[in-house]
Amino acid sequence: MSTANHFQKYVKHAHREDATGESIPTVGINASPIPVHGMKVDSQFKTLIEHLYSLKFKLEKEKKIHNRKKKGLPKEEGVHQEDKTNAKDAPNRIQIEGENVQKREEPTNRALMRRDDDLGADDPEGESSCPIPQLIETIEIYKHRNAEEQREKVHLIEKYERFLRKIRKRHIHQIGQIKNNVLLDVDFLIQKYRNVSLELLQIGRKKEKEKKEENRKMTEMCIAACRRFEADVKERAKTAMQEHQTEVAKIIGDAKKENAALKKKMYPFKRSGAYP
């Protein structure tokens, strides 16, 4: 019966830790219990459940041996048959009890502590055997609590994953908006500088056209001046030639007249023979 007493003390100690809140901290907005060591707590629960099942089988075996002693049955034969029966029914019992865990409601810590206190008051020295249904119920409580903690953990993880997905989606949306704004600004600047370039090009072309027109006008003015100068020179040369020809003709006429006058004056002298 020392094993049953040790088990009761262990269960009471575990319930007191759960009641004081030292072994399971609270994290999050709703303060849901989250295991500190993660997978270590799961392995400890599995080890505890296996240990409780072994204690259960031992207690059943001791109880049946005790009953057979009262009835006068041989010890070894009864133990051998019970071992075979327990070995065959153990997987089925574990499977059935595991399925029933999800269907039962979760008792509170106060009910567990009250039940443990009642057990301690009824059996203060641990001399009586631990009731098998209470062991099964305690195992189911721990299994259900472990499942609830796992569900709370999964729910919290999913909650934060959804939160992270929302943040990531919002950041992607903001990055997309920033990219669109930058692209719009770049397009605006490109269009602006393109318009400025076109204006400068048009101004340059206009100035070049004006310069060409000015050069053409200057060329035409020079050509006209040259032509006028040439015509003036030709006119002056023609006038000078005409004046020179007139003067030469006058000189020649005057010379002829003088020559004729001299011949007339010399004719009498030739007739007289004075002038050969």
CSV table of C-alpha atoms in Angstrom, one decimal:
chain,number,residue,atom,x,y,z
A,1,MET,CA,0.0,0.0,0.0
A,2,SER,CA,3.1,2.3,0.1
A,3,THR,CA,2.8,2.7,-3.7
A,4,ALA,CA,-0.7,4.0,-3.4
A,5,ASN,CA,0.2,6.4,-0.6
A,6,HIS,CA,3.1,7.7,-2.7
A,7,PHE,CA,0.8,8.2,-5.7
A,8,GLN,CA,-1.7,10.1,-3.6
A,9,LYS,CA,1.0,12.4,-2.3
A,10,TYR,CA,2.3,12.9,-5.9
A,11,VAL,CA,-1.2,13.8,-7.2
A,12,LYS,CA,-1.8,16.2,-4.3
A,13,HIS,CA,1.5,17.9,-4.9
A,14,ALA,CA,0.7,18.3,-8.6
A,15,HIS,CA,-2.7,19.8,-7.8
A,16,ARG,CA,-1.2,22.2,-5.3
A,17,GLU,CA,1.3,23.4,-8.0
A,18,ASP,CA,-1.6,23.9,-10.4
A,19,ALA,CA,-3.6,25.8,-7.8
A,20,THR,CA,-0.8,28.2,-6.9
A,21,GLY,CA,0.1,28.7,-10.6
A,22,GLU,CA,3.8,28.1,-10.2
A,23,SER,CA,4.3,25.3,-12.7
A,24,ILE,CA,2.1,26.6,-15.5
A,25,PRO,CA,2.6,30.4,-16.3
A,26,THR,CA,0.0,32.5,-18.2
A,27,VAL,CA,0.9,34.1,-21.5
A,28,GLY,CA,-1.2,36.1,-23.9
A,29,ILE,CA,-4.2,38.3,-23.8
A,30,ASN,CA,-6.7,35.8,-22.3
A,31,ALA,CA,-4.1,34.4,-19.9
A,32,SER,CA,-4.3,30.8,-21.3
A,33,PRO,CA,-2.0,28.3,-19.6
A,34,ILE,CA,1.1,27.5,-21.7
A,35,PRO,CA,3.7,24.9,-20.7
A,36,VAL,CA,7.1,26.3,-19.9
A,37,HIS,CA,9.3,23.5,-21.3
A,38,GLY,CA,7.1,22.6,-24.3
A,39,MET,CA,7.8,19.1,-25.3
A,40,LYS,CA,9.4,18.2,-22.0
A,41,VAL,CA,6.0,18.8,-20.3
A,42,ASP,CA,4.4,16.5,-22.9
A,43,SER,CA,6.9,13.8,-22.3
A,44,GLN,CA,6.4,14.2,-18.5
A,45,PHE,CA,2.7,13.8,-18.9
A,46,LYS,CA,3.2,10.7,-21.1
A,47,THR,CA,5.5,9.2,-18.5
A,48,LEU,CA,3.1,10.1,-15.7
A,49,ILE,CA,0.2,8.4,-17.6
A,50,GLU,CA,2.3,5.3,-18.2
A,51,HIS,CA,3.3,5.2,-14.5
A,52,LEU,CA,-0.3,5.6,-13.5
A,53,TYR,CA,-1.4,2.7,-15.7
A,54,SER,CA,1.3,0.5,-14.3
A,55,LEU,CA,0.2,1.5,-10.8
A,56,LYS,CA,-3.4,0.8,-11.8
A,57,PHE,CA,-2.5,-2.7,-13.0
A,58,LYS,CA,-0.5,-3.4,-9.9
A,59,LEU,CA,-3.3,-2.3,-7.6
A,60,GLU,CA,-5.8,-4.4,-9.5
A,61,LYS,CA,-3.6,-7.4,-9.3
A,62,GLU,CA,-3.1,-6.9,-5.6
A,63,LYS,CA,-6.8,-6.4,-5.0
A,64,LYS,CA,-7.7,-9.6,-6.9
A,65,ILE,CA,-5.0,-11.5,-5.1
A,66,HIS,CA,-6.4,-10.2,-1.9
A,67,ASN,CA,-9.9,-11.3,-2.9
A,68,ARG,CA,-8.7,-14.7,-4.0
A,69,LYS,CA,-7.0,-15.1,-0.7
A,70,LYS,CA,-10.3,-14.4,1.0
A,71,LYS,CA,-12.0,-17.0,-1.2
A,72,GLY,CA,-9.3,-19.5,-0.8
A,73,LEU,CA,-8.1,-19.7,-4.4
A,74,PRO,CA,-4.5,-20.7,-5.2
A,75,LYS,CA,-2.3,-17.6,-5.6
A,76,GLU,CA,-0.1,-18.5,-8.6
A,77,GLU,CA,-3.0,-19.7,-10.8
A,78,GLY,CA,-5.1,-16.6,-10.1
A,79,VAL,CA,-2.1,-14.3,-10.7
A,80,HIS,CA,-1.3,-16.0,-14.0
A,81,GLN,CA,-4.8,-15.8,-15.3
A,82,GLU,CA,-5.1,-12.1,-14.3
A,83,ASP,CA,-1.8,-11.3,-16.0
A,84,LYS,CA,-3.1,-12.8,-19.3
A,85,THR,CA,-6.4,-11.0,-19.0
A,86,ASN,CA,-4.8,-7.6,-18.2
A,87,ALA,CA,-2.3,-8.1,-21.0
A,88,LYS,CA,-5.0,-8.8,-23.5
A,89,ASP,CA,-7.4,-6.0,-22.3
A,90,ALA,CA,-4.7,-3.3,-21.8
A,91,PRO,CA,-4.6,-1.9,-25.3
A,92,ASN,CA,-8.4,-1.9,-25.6
A,93,ARG,CA,-8.8,-0.2,-22.3
A,94,ILE,CA,-6.2,2.5,-23.2
A,95,GLN,CA,-7.9,3.1,-26.6
A,96,ILE,CA,-11.4,3.3,-25.0
A,97,GLU,CA,-10.3,5.5,-22.2
A,98,GLY,CA,-8.4,7.7,-24.7
A,99,GLU,CA,-11.6,8.2,-26.8
A,100,ASN,CA,-13.7,8.9,-23.7
A,101,VAL,CA,-11.3,11.7,-22.6
A,102,GLN,CA,-12.4,14.0,-25.4
A,103,LYS,CA,-16.1,13.5,-24.5
A,104,ARG,CA,-15.9,14.2,-20.8
A,105,GLU,CA,-15.9,17.7,-19.3
A,106,GLU,CA,-12.8,19.2,-17.7
A,107,PRO,CA,-13.0,19.3,-13.9
A,108,THR,CA,-11.6,22.4,-12.1
A,109,ASN,CA,-8.6,22.5,-9.8
A,110,ARG,CA,-10.9,23.1,-6.8
A,111,ALA,CA,-12.8,19.8,-7.4
A,112,LEU,CA,-9.5,17.9,-7.7
A,113,MET,CA,-8.1,19.5,-4.5
A,114,ARG,CA,-11.4,18.8,-2.7
A,115,ARG,CA,-11.3,15.2,-3.9
A,116,ASP,CA,-7.7,14.8,-2.8
A,117,ASP,CA,-8.4,16.4,0.6
A,118,ASP,CA,-11.4,14.0,1.0
A,119,LEU,CA,-9.1,11.1,0.2
A,120,GLY,CA,-6.5,12.3,2.6
A,121,ALA,CA,-9.1,12.8,5.4
A,122,ASP,CA,-10.5,9.3,4.8
A,123,ASP,CA,-7.1,7.7,4.7
A,124,PRO,CA,-4.6,9.9,6.5
A,125,GLU,CA,-1.9,7.2,6.8
A,126,GLY,CA,-2.3,5.7,3.3
A,127,GLU,CA,-3.1,2.3,4.7
A,128,SER,CA,-6.2,1.6,2.4
A,129,SER,CA,-5.9,0.9,-1.3
A,130,CYS,CA,-6.3,3.8,-3.8
A,131,PRO,CA,-9.7,3.5,-5.6
A,132,ILE,CA,-9.2,2.4,-9.2
A,133,PRO,CA,-12.0,4.7,-10.7
A,134,GLN,CA,-10.4,7.7,-9.1
A,135,LEU,CA,-7.0,6.7,-10.6
A,136,ILE,CA,-8.7,6.4,-14.0
A,137,GLU,CA,-10.5,9.7,-13.5
A,138,THR,CA,-7.2,11.4,-12.5
A,139,ILE,CA,-5.5,10.0,-15.6
A,140,GLU,CA,-8.3,11.2,-17.8
A,141,ILE,CA,-8.2,14.6,-16.1
A,142,TYR,CA,-4.5,14.9,-16.8
A,143,LYS,CA,-5.0,13.6,-20.4
A,144,HIS,CA,-7.8,16.1,-20.9
A,145,ARG,CA,-5.8,18.9,-19.4
A,146,ASN,CA,-2.8,18.0,-21.6
A,147,ALA,CA,-5.1,18.0,-24.7
A,148,GLU,CA,-6.6,21.4,-23.6
A,149,GLU,CA,-3.1,22.9,-23.2
A,150,GLN,CA,-2.1,21.5,-26.6
A,151,ARG,CA,-5.3,23.1,-28.1
A,152,GLU,CA,-4.6,26.4,-26.3
A,153,LYS,CA,-1.0,26.2,-27.6
A,154,VAL,CA,-2.1,25.5,-31.1
A,155,HIS,CA,-4.8,28.3,-30.9
A,156,LEU,CA,-2.2,30.8,-29.6
A,157,ILE,CA,0.2,29.8,-32.4
A,158,GLU,CA,-2.5,30.1,-35.0
A,159,LYS,CA,-3.5,33.4,-33.5
A,160,TYR,CA,0.0,34.9,-33.7
A,161,GLU,CA,0.4,33.3,-37.2
A,162,ARG,CA,-2.7,35.1,-38.3
A,163,PHE,CA,-1.4,38.3,-36.7
A,164,LEU,CA,1.9,37.9,-38.5
A,165,ARG,CA,0.1,37.2,-41.8
A,166,LYS,CA,-1.9,40.3,-41.4
A,167,ILE,CA,1.2,42.4,-40.6
A,168,ARG,CA,3.0,40.8,-43.6
A,169,LYS,CA,0.0,41.5,-45.9
A,170,ARG,CA,-0.2,45.1,-44.6
A,171,HIS,CA,3.6,45.6,-45.1
A,172,ILE,CA,3.3,44.1,-48.7
A,173,HIS,CA,0.4,46.4,-49.4
A,174,GLN,CA,2.4,49.4,-48.1
A,175,ILE,CA,5.4,48.4,-50.1
A,176,GLY,CA,3.2,48.1,-53.2
A,177,GLN,CA,1.8,51.6,-52.5
A,178,ILE,CA,5.2,53.0,-52.0
A,179,LYS,CA,6.4,51.4,-55.3
A,180,ASN,CA,3.4,52.8,-57.1
A,181,ASN,CA,3.9,56.3,-55.7
A,182,VAL,CA,7.6,56.1,-56.6
A,183,LEU,CA,6.7,55.0,-60.1
A,184,LEU,CA,4.2,57.7,-60.5
A,185,ASP,CA,6.7,60.3,-59.3
A,186,VAL,CA,9.3,58.9,-61.7
A,187,ASP,CA,6.8,59.0,-64.6
A,188,PHE,CA,5.9,62.6,-63.6
A,189,LEU,CA,9.5,63.7,-63.5
A,190,ILE,CA,10.3,61.9,-66.8
A,191,GLN,CA,7.3,63.6,-68.5
A,192,LYS,CA,8.3,66.9,-67.0
A,193,TYR,CA,11.9,66.7,-68.2
A,194,ARG,CA,10.7,65.4,-71.5
A,195,ASN,CA,8.5,68.5,-71.9
A,196,VAL,CA,11.3,70.7,-70.9
A,197,SER,CA,13.6,69.0,-73.4
A,198,LEU,CA,11.0,69.5,-76.1
A,199,GLU,CA,10.6,73.1,-75.3
A,200,LEU,CA,14.4,73.7,-75.3
A,201,LEU,CA,14.6,71.8,-78.6
A,202,GLN,CA,11.9,74.0,-80.1
A,203,ILE,CA,13.6,77.1,-78.8
A,204,GLY,CA,16.9,76.0,-80.2
A,205,ARG,CA,15.4,75.2,-83.6
A,206,LYS,CA,13.6,78.5,-83.6
A,207,LYS,CA,16.8,80.4,-82.8
A,208,GLU,CA,18.6,78.4,-85.5
A,209,LYS,CA,15.9,79.2,-88.0
A,210,GLU,CA,16.1,82.9,-87.0
A,211,LYS,CA,19.9,82.8,-87.4
A,212,LYS,CA,19.6,81.2,-90.8
A,213,GLU,CA,17.1,83.8,-91.8
A,214,GLU,CA,19.3,86.6,-90.6
A,215,ASN,CA,22.3,85.1,-92.4
A,216,ARG,CA,20.2,84.8,-95.6
A,217,LYS,CA,19.1,88.5,-95.3
A,218,MET,CA,22.7,89.6,-94.7
A,219,THR,CA,23.8,87.6,-97.7
A,220,GLU,CA,21.1,89.1,-99.9
A,221,MET,CA,22.0,92.6,-98.6
A,222,CYS,CA,25.7,91.9,-99.4
A,223,ILE,CA,24.9,90.6,-102.9
A,224,ALA,CA,22.6,93.6,-103.6
A,225,ALA,CA,25.3,96.0,-102.4
A,226,CYS,CA,27.9,94.3,-104.6
A,227,ARG,CA,25.6,94.4,-107.6
A,228,ARG,CA,24.8,98.1,-107.0
A,229,PHE,CA,28.5,98.8,-106.6
A,230,GLU,CA,29.3,96.9,-109.8
A,231,ALA,CA,26.6,98.7,-111.7
A,232,ASP,CA,27.8,102.0,-110.3
A,233,VAL,CA,31.4,101.2,-111.3
A,234,LYS,CA,30.3,100.1,-114.7
A,235,GLU,CA,28.2,103.3,-115.1
A,236,ARG,CA,31.1,105.5,-114.0
A,237,ALA,CA,33.5,103.6,-116.2
A,238,LYS,CA,31.2,104.0,-119.2
A,239,THR,CA,30.8,107.7,-118.5
A,240,ALA,CA,34.5,108.2,-118.1
A,241,MET,CA,35.1,106.3,-121.4
A,242,GLN,CA,32.6,108.4,-123.2
A,243,GLU,CA,34.0,111.6,-121.7
A,244,HIS,CA,37.5,110.5,-122.7
A,245,GLN,CA,36.4,109.6,-126.2
A,246,THR,CA,34.7,112.9,-126.5
A,247,GLU,CA,37.7,114.8,-125.3
A,248,VAL,CA,40.0,112.7,-127.6
A,249,ALA,CA,37.7,113.4,-130.6
A,250,LYS,CA,37.7,117.1,-129.7
A,251,ILE,CA,41.5,117.2,-129.5
A,252,ILE,CA,41.8,115.3,-132.8
A,253,GLY,CA,39.3,117.8,-134.4
A,254,ASP,CA,41.2,120.8,-133.0
A,255,ALA,CA,44.5,119.3,-134.3
A,256,LYS,CA,43.0,118.8,-137.7
A,257,LYS,CA,41.7,122.4,-137.7
A,258,GLU,CA,45.1,123.7,-136.7
A,259,ASN,CA,46.7,121.6,-139.3
A,260,ALA,CA,44.4,122.9,-142.0
A,261,ALA,CA,44.9,126.5,-140.8
A,262,LEU,CA,48.7,126.0,-141.0
A,263,LYS,CA,48.4,124.5,-144.5
A,264,LYS,CA,46.4,127.5,-145.6
A,265,LYS,CA,49.0,129.8,-144.1
A,266,MET,CA,51.9,127.9,-145.7
A,267,TYR,CA,50.3,127.7,-149.2
A,268,PRO,CA,51.3,131.2,-150.3
A,269,PHE,CA,54.9,130.6,-149.3
A,270,LYS,CA,54.9,127.3,-151.3
A,271,ARG,CA,53.7,129.1,-154.3
A,272,SER,CA,56.4,131.7,-154.1
A,273,GLY,CA,59.0,129.1,-153.5
A,274,ALA,CA,60.2,130.6,-150.3
A,275,TYR,CA,59.3,127.5,-148.4
A,276,PRO,CA,60.2,124.2,-149.8
